[in-house]
mmCIF file with all atom_site columns, C-alpha atoms in Angstrom:
data_model
loop_
_atom_site.group_PDB
_atom_site.id
_atom_site.type_symbol
_atom_site.label_atom_id
_atom_site.label_alt_id
_atom_site.label_comp_id
_atom_site.label_asym_id
_atom_site.label_entity_id
_atom_site.label_seq_id
_atom_site.pdbx_PDB_ins_code
_atom_site.Cartn_x
_atom_site.Cartn_y
_atom_site.Cartn_z
_atom_site.occupancy
_atom_site.B_iso_or_equiv
_atom_site.pdbx_formal_charge
_atom_site.auth_seq_id
_atom_site.auth_comp_id
_atom_site.auth_asym_id
_atom_site.auth_atom_id
_atom_site.pdbx_PDB_model_num
ATOM 1   C CA . UNK E 1 1   ? -91.889  -36.300 11.677 1.00 43.00 ? 1   UNK E CA 1
ATOM 2   C CA . UNK E 1 2   ? -89.497  -34.981 9.207  1.00 56.00 ? 2   UNK E CA 1
ATOM 3   C CA . UNK E 1 3   ? -86.497  -32.688 10.599 1.00 74.00 ? 3   UNK E CA 1
ATOM 4   C CA . UNK E 1 4   ? -86.743  -33.203 14.294 1.00 90.00 ? 4   UNK E CA 1
ATOM 5   C CA . UNK E 1 5   ? -85.239  -30.370 15.994 1.00 92.00 ? 5   UNK E CA 1
ATOM 6   C CA . UNK E 1 6   ? -84.504  -30.141 20.012 1.00 94.00 ? 6   UNK E CA 1
ATOM 7   C CA . UNK E 1 7   ? -86.091  -27.096 22.038 1.00 93.00 ? 7   UNK E CA 1
ATOM 8   C CA . UNK E 1 8   ? -83.011  -24.922 21.969 1.00 94.00 ? 8   UNK E CA 1
ATOM 9   C CA . UNK E 1 9   ? -82.893  -25.218 18.204 1.00 94.00 ? 9   UNK E CA 1
ATOM 10  C CA . UNK E 1 10  ? -86.422  -24.248 17.474 1.00 96.00 ? 10  UNK E CA 1
ATOM 11  C CA . UNK E 1 11  ? -86.133  -21.572 19.977 1.00 95.00 ? 11  UNK E CA 1
ATOM 12  C CA . UNK E 1 12  ? -83.123  -20.164 18.214 1.00 95.00 ? 12  UNK E CA 1
ATOM 13  C CA . UNK E 1 13  ? -84.593  -20.203 14.856 1.00 94.00 ? 13  UNK E CA 1
ATOM 14  C CA . UNK E 1 14  ? -87.675  -18.455 16.055 1.00 95.00 ? 14  UNK E CA 1
ATOM 15  C CA . UNK E 1 15  ? -85.901  -15.840 18.004 1.00 94.00 ? 15  UNK E CA 1
ATOM 16  C CA . UNK E 1 16  ? -87.208  -16.802 21.290 1.00 95.00 ? 16  UNK E CA 1
ATOM 17  C CA . UNK E 1 17  ? -85.970  -18.238 24.316 1.00 94.00 ? 17  UNK E CA 1
ATOM 18  C CA . UNK E 1 18  ? -86.495  -22.011 25.452 1.00 95.00 ? 18  UNK E CA 1
ATOM 19  C CA . UNK E 1 19  ? -88.737  -20.597 28.477 1.00 95.00 ? 19  UNK E CA 1
ATOM 20  C CA . UNK E 1 20  ? -90.762  -18.881 25.914 1.00 95.00 ? 20  UNK E CA 1
ATOM 21  C CA . UNK E 1 21  ? -91.376  -22.142 23.990 1.00 95.00 ? 21  UNK E CA 1
ATOM 22  C CA . UNK E 1 22  ? -92.451  -23.888 26.765 1.00 94.00 ? 22  UNK E CA 1
ATOM 23  C CA . UNK E 1 23  ? -94.890  -21.215 28.011 1.00 95.00 ? 23  UNK E CA 1
ATOM 24  C CA . UNK E 1 24  ? -96.525  -21.256 24.668 1.00 95.00 ? 24  UNK E CA 1
ATOM 25  C CA . UNK E 1 25  ? -96.944  -25.001 25.149 1.00 93.00 ? 25  UNK E CA 1
ATOM 26  C CA . UNK E 1 26  ? -98.530  -25.028 28.321 1.00 93.00 ? 26  UNK E CA 1
ATOM 27  C CA . UNK E 1 27  ? -100.952 -21.966 27.014 1.00 93.00 ? 27  UNK E CA 1
ATOM 28  C CA . UNK E 1 28  ? -101.747 -24.470 24.265 1.00 90.00 ? 28  UNK E CA 1
ATOM 29  C CA . UNK E 1 29  ? -100.454 -22.247 21.429 1.00 92.00 ? 29  UNK E CA 1
ATOM 30  C CA . UNK E 1 30  ? -98.055  -24.886 20.488 1.00 92.00 ? 30  UNK E CA 1
ATOM 31  C CA . UNK E 1 31  ? -98.968  -28.561 20.209 1.00 88.00 ? 31  UNK E CA 1
ATOM 32  C CA . UNK E 1 32  ? -97.093  -30.873 22.709 1.00 89.00 ? 32  UNK E CA 1
ATOM 33  C CA . UNK E 1 33  ? -93.925  -32.046 21.110 1.00 91.00 ? 33  UNK E CA 1
ATOM 34  C CA . UNK E 1 34  ? -92.658  -35.714 20.337 1.00 91.00 ? 34  UNK E CA 1
ATOM 35  C CA . UNK E 1 35  ? -89.939  -37.160 22.507 1.00 91.00 ? 35  UNK E CA 1
ATOM 36  C CA . UNK E 1 36  ? -86.841  -38.718 21.765 1.00 89.00 ? 36  UNK E CA 1
ATOM 37  C CA . UNK E 1 37  ? -85.920  -42.047 23.564 1.00 90.00 ? 37  UNK E CA 1
ATOM 38  C CA . UNK E 1 38  ? -84.084  -40.124 25.917 1.00 90.00 ? 38  UNK E CA 1
ATOM 39  C CA . UNK E 1 39  ? -86.990  -37.848 26.583 1.00 89.00 ? 39  UNK E CA 1
ATOM 40  C CA . UNK E 1 40  ? -85.832  -34.689 24.840 1.00 90.00 ? 40  UNK E CA 1
ATOM 41  C CA . UNK E 1 41  ? -88.481  -32.656 23.163 1.00 92.00 ? 41  UNK E CA 1
ATOM 42  C CA . UNK E 1 42  ? -88.735  -33.075 19.504 1.00 94.00 ? 42  UNK E CA 1
ATOM 43  C CA . UNK E 1 43  ? -90.264  -30.560 16.908 1.00 94.00 ? 43  UNK E CA 1
ATOM 44  C CA . UNK E 1 44  ? -90.780  -30.446 13.149 1.00 91.00 ? 44  UNK E CA 1
ATOM 45  C CA . UNK E 1 45  ? -90.137  -27.114 11.343 1.00 89.00 ? 45  UNK E CA 1
ATOM 46  C CA . UNK E 1 46  ? -94.022  -26.201 11.643 1.00 91.00 ? 46  UNK E CA 1
ATOM 47  C CA . UNK E 1 47  ? -93.106  -25.430 15.322 1.00 93.00 ? 47  UNK E CA 1
ATOM 48  C CA . UNK E 1 48  ? -90.755  -22.722 14.405 1.00 95.00 ? 48  UNK E CA 1
ATOM 49  C CA . UNK E 1 49  ? -93.310  -21.045 11.690 1.00 93.00 ? 49  UNK E CA 1
ATOM 50  C CA . UNK E 1 50  ? -96.189  -21.262 14.601 1.00 92.00 ? 50  UNK E CA 1
ATOM 51  C CA . UNK E 1 51  ? -93.525  -19.314 16.833 1.00 95.00 ? 51  UNK E CA 1
ATOM 52  C CA . UNK E 1 52  ? -92.657  -16.794 14.377 1.00 95.00 ? 52  UNK E CA 1
ATOM 53  C CA . UNK E 1 53  ? -96.549  -16.312 13.726 1.00 93.00 ? 53  UNK E CA 1
ATOM 54  C CA . UNK E 1 54  ? -97.274  -15.918 17.350 1.00 95.00 ? 54  UNK E CA 1
ATOM 55  C CA . UNK E 1 55  ? -94.609  -13.510 17.819 1.00 95.00 ? 55  UNK E CA 1
ATOM 56  C CA . UNK E 1 56  ? -95.423  -11.588 14.676 1.00 93.00 ? 56  UNK E CA 1
ATOM 57  C CA . UNK E 1 57  ? -99.158  -11.137 15.827 1.00 92.00 ? 57  UNK E CA 1
ATOM 58  C CA . UNK E 1 58  ? -97.892  -10.039 19.274 1.00 94.00 ? 58  UNK E CA 1
ATOM 59  C CA . UNK E 1 59  ? -95.789  -7.340  17.530 1.00 93.00 ? 59  UNK E CA 1
ATOM 60  C CA . UNK E 1 60  ? -99.044  -6.227  15.741 1.00 91.00 ? 60  UNK E CA 1
ATOM 61  C CA . UNK E 1 61  ? -100.569 -5.729  19.338 1.00 90.00 ? 61  UNK E CA 1
ATOM 62  C CA . UNK E 1 62  ? -102.503 -8.977  19.648 1.00 92.00 ? 62  UNK E CA 1
ATOM 63  C CA . UNK E 1 63  ? -102.508 -10.512 23.153 1.00 93.00 ? 63  UNK E CA 1
ATOM 64  C CA . UNK E 1 64  ? -101.791 -14.091 23.617 1.00 94.00 ? 64  UNK E CA 1
ATOM 65  C CA . UNK E 1 65  ? -105.332 -14.882 24.389 1.00 93.00 ? 65  UNK E CA 1
ATOM 66  C CA . UNK E 1 66  ? -106.158 -13.355 21.021 1.00 91.00 ? 66  UNK E CA 1
ATOM 67  C CA . UNK E 1 67  ? -103.647 -15.229 19.113 1.00 91.00 ? 67  UNK E CA 1
ATOM 68  C CA . UNK E 1 68  ? -104.754 -18.228 20.927 1.00 89.00 ? 68  UNK E CA 1
ATOM 69  C CA . UNK E 1 69  ? -108.129 -17.593 19.507 1.00 87.00 ? 69  UNK E CA 1
ATOM 70  C CA . UNK E 1 70  ? -106.849 -17.162 16.056 1.00 85.00 ? 70  UNK E CA 1
ATOM 71  C CA . UNK E 1 71  ? -104.885 -20.181 16.186 1.00 84.00 ? 71  UNK E CA 1
ATOM 72  C CA . UNK E 1 72  ? -107.839 -22.133 17.350 1.00 79.00 ? 72  UNK E CA 1
ATOM 73  C CA . UNK E 1 73  ? -110.059 -20.721 14.708 1.00 75.00 ? 73  UNK E CA 1
ATOM 74  C CA . UNK E 1 74  ? -107.576 -21.643 11.898 1.00 68.00 ? 74  UNK E CA 1
ATOM 75  C CA . UNK E 1 75  ? -107.124 -25.007 13.396 1.00 67.00 ? 75  UNK E CA 1
ATOM 76  C CA . UNK E 1 76  ? -110.959 -25.754 13.093 1.00 61.00 ? 76  UNK E CA 1
ATOM 77  C CA . UNK E 1 77  ? -111.380 -24.323 9.355  1.00 59.00 ? 77  UNK E CA 1
ATOM 78  C CA . UNK E 1 78  ? -110.990 -27.448 7.575  1.00 59.00 ? 78  UNK E CA 1
ATOM 79  C CA . UNK E 1 79  ? -110.076 -25.865 4.300  1.00 59.00 ? 79  UNK E CA 1
ATOM 80  C CA . UNK E 1 80  ? -112.643 -22.954 4.546  1.00 61.00 ? 80  UNK E CA 1
ATOM 81  C CA . UNK E 1 81  ? -111.982 -19.684 5.225  1.00 57.00 ? 81  UNK E CA 1
ATOM 82  C CA . UNK E 1 82  ? -112.244 -18.749 8.735  1.00 56.00 ? 82  UNK E CA 1
ATOM 83  C CA . UNK E 1 83  ? -114.237 -15.218 9.338  1.00 58.00 ? 83  UNK E CA 1
ATOM 84  C CA . UNK E 1 84  ? -112.552 -13.239 12.175 1.00 71.00 ? 84  UNK E CA 1
ATOM 85  C CA . UNK E 1 85  ? -109.034 -12.354 11.296 1.00 77.00 ? 85  UNK E CA 1
ATOM 86  C CA . UNK E 1 86  ? -109.938 -9.335  9.045  1.00 81.00 ? 86  UNK E CA 1
ATOM 87  C CA . UNK E 1 87  ? -112.420 -8.495  11.611 1.00 83.00 ? 87  UNK E CA 1
ATOM 88  C CA . UNK E 1 88  ? -109.975 -8.794  14.652 1.00 86.00 ? 88  UNK E CA 1
ATOM 89  C CA . UNK E 1 89  ? -107.722 -6.920  12.640 1.00 88.00 ? 89  UNK E CA 1
ATOM 90  C CA . UNK E 1 90  ? -109.729 -3.990  11.870 1.00 90.00 ? 90  UNK E CA 1
ATOM 91  C CA . UNK E 1 91  ? -110.732 -3.726  15.286 1.00 90.00 ? 91  UNK E CA 1
ATOM 92  C CA . UNK E 1 92  ? -106.930 -3.699  16.328 1.00 91.00 ? 92  UNK E CA 1
ATOM 93  C CA . UNK E 1 93  ? -106.542 -1.102  13.534 1.00 93.00 ? 93  UNK E CA 1
ATOM 94  C CA . UNK E 1 94  ? -108.978 1.129   15.347 1.00 95.00 ? 94  UNK E CA 1
ATOM 95  C CA . UNK E 1 95  ? -107.143 0.578   18.593 1.00 93.00 ? 95  UNK E CA 1
ATOM 96  C CA . UNK E 1 96  ? -103.751 1.532   16.895 1.00 94.00 ? 96  UNK E CA 1
ATOM 97  C CA . UNK E 1 97  ? -105.581 4.627   15.689 1.00 95.00 ? 97  UNK E CA 1
ATOM 98  C CA . UNK E 1 98  ? -106.853 5.494   18.956 1.00 94.00 ? 98  UNK E CA 1
ATOM 99  C CA . UNK E 1 99  ? -103.408 5.018   20.538 1.00 94.00 ? 99  UNK E CA 1
ATOM 100 C CA . UNK E 1 100 ? -101.715 7.257   17.798 1.00 95.00 ? 100 UNK E CA 1
ATOM 101 C CA . UNK E 1 101 ? -104.229 9.862   18.386 1.00 94.00 ? 101 UNK E CA 1
ATOM 102 C CA . UNK E 1 102 ? -103.888 9.820   22.217 1.00 92.00 ? 102 UNK E CA 1
ATOM 103 C CA . UNK E 1 103 ? -99.964  9.934   21.813 1.00 94.00 ? 103 UNK E CA 1
ATOM 104 C CA . UNK E 1 104 ? -100.220 13.253  19.450 1.00 94.00 ? 104 UNK E CA 1
ATOM 105 C CA . UNK E 1 105 ? -102.043 14.755  22.104 1.00 88.00 ? 105 UNK E CA 1
ATOM 106 C CA . UNK E 1 106 ? -99.638  13.679  24.783 1.00 88.00 ? 106 UNK E CA 1
ATOM 107 C CA . UNK E 1 107 ? -96.986  14.844  22.612 1.00 92.00 ? 107 UNK E CA 1
ATOM 108 C CA . UNK E 1 108 ? -98.490  18.225  21.925 1.00 89.00 ? 108 UNK E CA 1
ATOM 109 C CA . UNK E 1 109 ? -99.123  18.920  25.579 1.00 84.00 ? 109 UNK E CA 1
ATOM 110 C CA . UNK E 1 110 ? -95.708  17.874  26.481 1.00 86.00 ? 110 UNK E CA 1
ATOM 111 C CA . UNK E 1 111 ? -94.316  20.408  23.884 1.00 89.00 ? 111 UNK E CA 1
ATOM 112 C CA . UNK E 1 112 ? -96.726  22.935  25.384 1.00 85.00 ? 112 UNK E CA 1
ATOM 113 C CA . UNK E 1 113 ? -95.442  22.322  28.944 1.00 83.00 ? 113 UNK E CA 1
ATOM 114 C CA . UNK E 1 114 ? -91.868  22.587  27.596 1.00 86.00 ? 114 UNK E CA 1
ATOM 115 C CA . UNK E 1 115 ? -92.574  25.741  25.871 1.00 86.00 ? 115 UNK E CA 1
ATOM 116 C CA . UNK E 1 116 ? -94.508  27.321  28.850 1.00 81.00 ? 116 UNK E CA 1
ATOM 117 C CA . UNK E 1 117 ? -91.572  26.500  30.954 1.00 81.00 ? 117 UNK E CA 1
ATOM 118 C CA . UNK E 1 118 ? -93.563  24.226  33.317 1.00 79.00 ? 118 UNK E CA 1
ATOM 119 C CA . UNK E 1 119 ? -90.990  23.118  35.910 1.00 81.00 ? 119 UNK E CA 1
ATOM 120 C CA . UNK E 1 120 ? -92.931  22.361  38.993 1.00 82.00 ? 120 UNK E CA 1
ATOM 121 C CA . UNK E 1 121 ? -96.146  20.609  38.505 1.00 78.00 ? 121 UNK E CA 1
ATOM 122 C CA . UNK E 1 122 ? -97.878  21.993  41.519 1.00 78.00 ? 122 UNK E CA 1
ATOM 123 C CA . UNK E 1 123 ? -96.692  25.669  40.385 1.00 79.00 ? 123 UNK E CA 1
ATOM 124 C CA . UNK E 1 124 ? -97.574  24.927  36.837 1.00 78.00 ? 124 UNK E CA 1
ATOM 125 C CA . UNK E 1 125 ? -101.289 23.280  37.716 1.00 76.00 ? 125 UNK E CA 1
ATOM 126 C CA . UNK E 1 126 ? -102.133 26.278  39.347 1.00 77.00 ? 126 UNK E CA 1
ATOM 127 C CA . UNK E 1 127 ? -101.252 28.616  36.518 1.00 76.00 ? 127 UNK E CA 1
ATOM 128 C CA . UNK E 1 128 ? -104.134 29.314  34.268 1.00 74.00 ? 128 UNK E CA 1
ATOM 129 C CA . UNK E 1 129 ? -101.853 28.723  31.124 1.00 74.00 ? 129 UNK E CA 1
ATOM 130 C CA . UNK E 1 130 ? -100.631 25.248  32.188 1.00 77.00 ? 130 UNK E CA 1
ATOM 131 C CA . UNK E 1 131 ? -101.490 22.783  29.665 1.00 75.00 ? 131 UNK E CA 1
ATOM 132 C CA . UNK E 1 132 ? -101.031 19.662  31.968 1.00 71.00 ? 132 UNK E CA 1
ATOM 133 C CA . UNK E 1 133 ? -104.005 19.191  33.939 1.00 62.00 ? 133 UNK E CA 1
ATOM 134 C CA . UNK E 1 134 ? -106.328 20.098  31.185 1.00 56.00 ? 134 UNK E CA 1
ATOM 135 C CA . UNK E 1 135 ? -105.140 17.870  28.482 1.00 52.00 ? 135 UNK E CA 1
ATOM 136 C CA . UNK E 1 136 ? -108.013 15.262  27.325 1.00 60.00 ? 136 UNK E CA 1
ATOM 137 C CA . UNK E 1 137 ? -106.821 12.344  25.220 1.00 62.00 ? 137 UNK E CA 1
ATOM 138 C CA . UNK E 1 138 ? -108.162 11.693  22.052 1.00 59.00 ? 138 UNK E CA 1
ATOM 139 C CA . UNK E 1 139 ? -111.648 9.725   22.187 1.00 57.00 ? 139 UNK E CA 1
ATOM 140 C CA . UNK E 1 140 ? -112.438 10.713  25.673 1.00 59.00 ? 140 UNK E CA 1
ATOM 141 C CA . UNK E 1 141 ? -115.771 12.397  26.145 1.00 53.00 ? 141 UNK E CA 1
ATOM 142 C CA . UNK E 1 142 ? -114.187 14.645  28.540 1.00 47.00 ? 142 UNK E CA 1
ATOM 143 C CA . UNK E 1 143 ? -110.634 15.535  29.678 1.00 43.00 ? 143 UNK E CA 1
ATOM 144 C CA . UNK E 1 144 ? -109.249 15.365  33.260 1.00 43.00 ? 144 UNK E CA 1
ATOM 145 C CA . UNK E 1 145 ? -110.167 19.002  33.746 1.00 42.00 ? 145 UNK E CA 1
ATOM 146 C CA . UNK E 1 146 ? -113.911 18.055  33.923 1.00 42.00 ? 146 UNK E CA 1
ATOM 147 C CA . UNK E 1 147 ? -113.007 14.779  35.951 1.00 44.00 ? 147 UNK E CA 1
ATOM 148 C CA . UNK E 1 148 ? -111.127 16.730  38.484 1.00 41.00 ? 148 UNK E CA 1
ATOM 149 C CA . UNK E 1 149 ? -113.816 19.265  38.858 1.00 41.00 ? 149 UNK E CA 1
ATOM 150 C CA . UNK E 1 150 ? -116.210 16.442  39.668 1.00 41.00 ? 150 UNK E CA 1
ATOM 151 C CA . UNK E 1 151 ? -113.837 15.224  42.140 1.00 41.00 ? 151 UNK E CA 1
ATOM 152 C CA . UNK E 1 152 ? -113.596 18.445  43.917 1.00 38.00 ? 152 UNK E CA 1
ATOM 153 C CA . UNK E 1 153 ? -117.317 19.118  43.919 1.00 37.00 ? 153 UNK E CA 1
ATOM 154 C CA . UNK E 1 154 ? -117.803 15.489  45.364 1.00 42.00 ? 154 UNK E CA 1
ATOM 155 C CA . UNK E 1 155 ? -115.045 16.323  48.118 1.00 41.00 ? 155 UNK E CA 1
ATOM 156 C CA . UNK E 1 156 ? -116.820 19.633  48.892 1.00 39.00 ? 156 UNK E CA 1
ATOM 157 C CA . UNK E 1 157 ? -119.955 17.833  49.396 1.00 42.00 ? 157 UNK E CA 1
ATOM 158 C CA . UNK E 1 158 ? -118.354 15.305  51.688 1.00 46.00 ? 158 UNK E CA 1
ATOM 159 C CA . UNK E 1 159 ? -118.769 12.276  49.216 1.00 47.00 ? 159 UNK E CA 1
#
């Protein structure tokens, strides 16, 4: 092992805490480290890189399960390109685009509520110009208004 680093050194270099480092080990995201004669965990510089990759992937919206799958695929490629990262990145991009569209809808609706002077949700919701209960999110086939209407009809029917 080249430059051997202890847990605290690796965690500090990667910008995480030691508990995160140990958690990633338990999850199998990092290989088990070697040990010193005194029993301290010893890592090489690759551990710092691996931690930075994991944290970068999380910041891009990948869950730890998704990161684990990507890392596992990379470990088994044996010099061959591994299909999957581009596809997963494209899928994550579509998720992000949908979230952005939802956030734009939420922002527009909240701005309309502020402009309409909505101060009391119950009073505002009973007013026909209230934007809040009728704002569907992007990508929804239907908005809360349709869902609320179905709920009211089921309640009236006793269901």
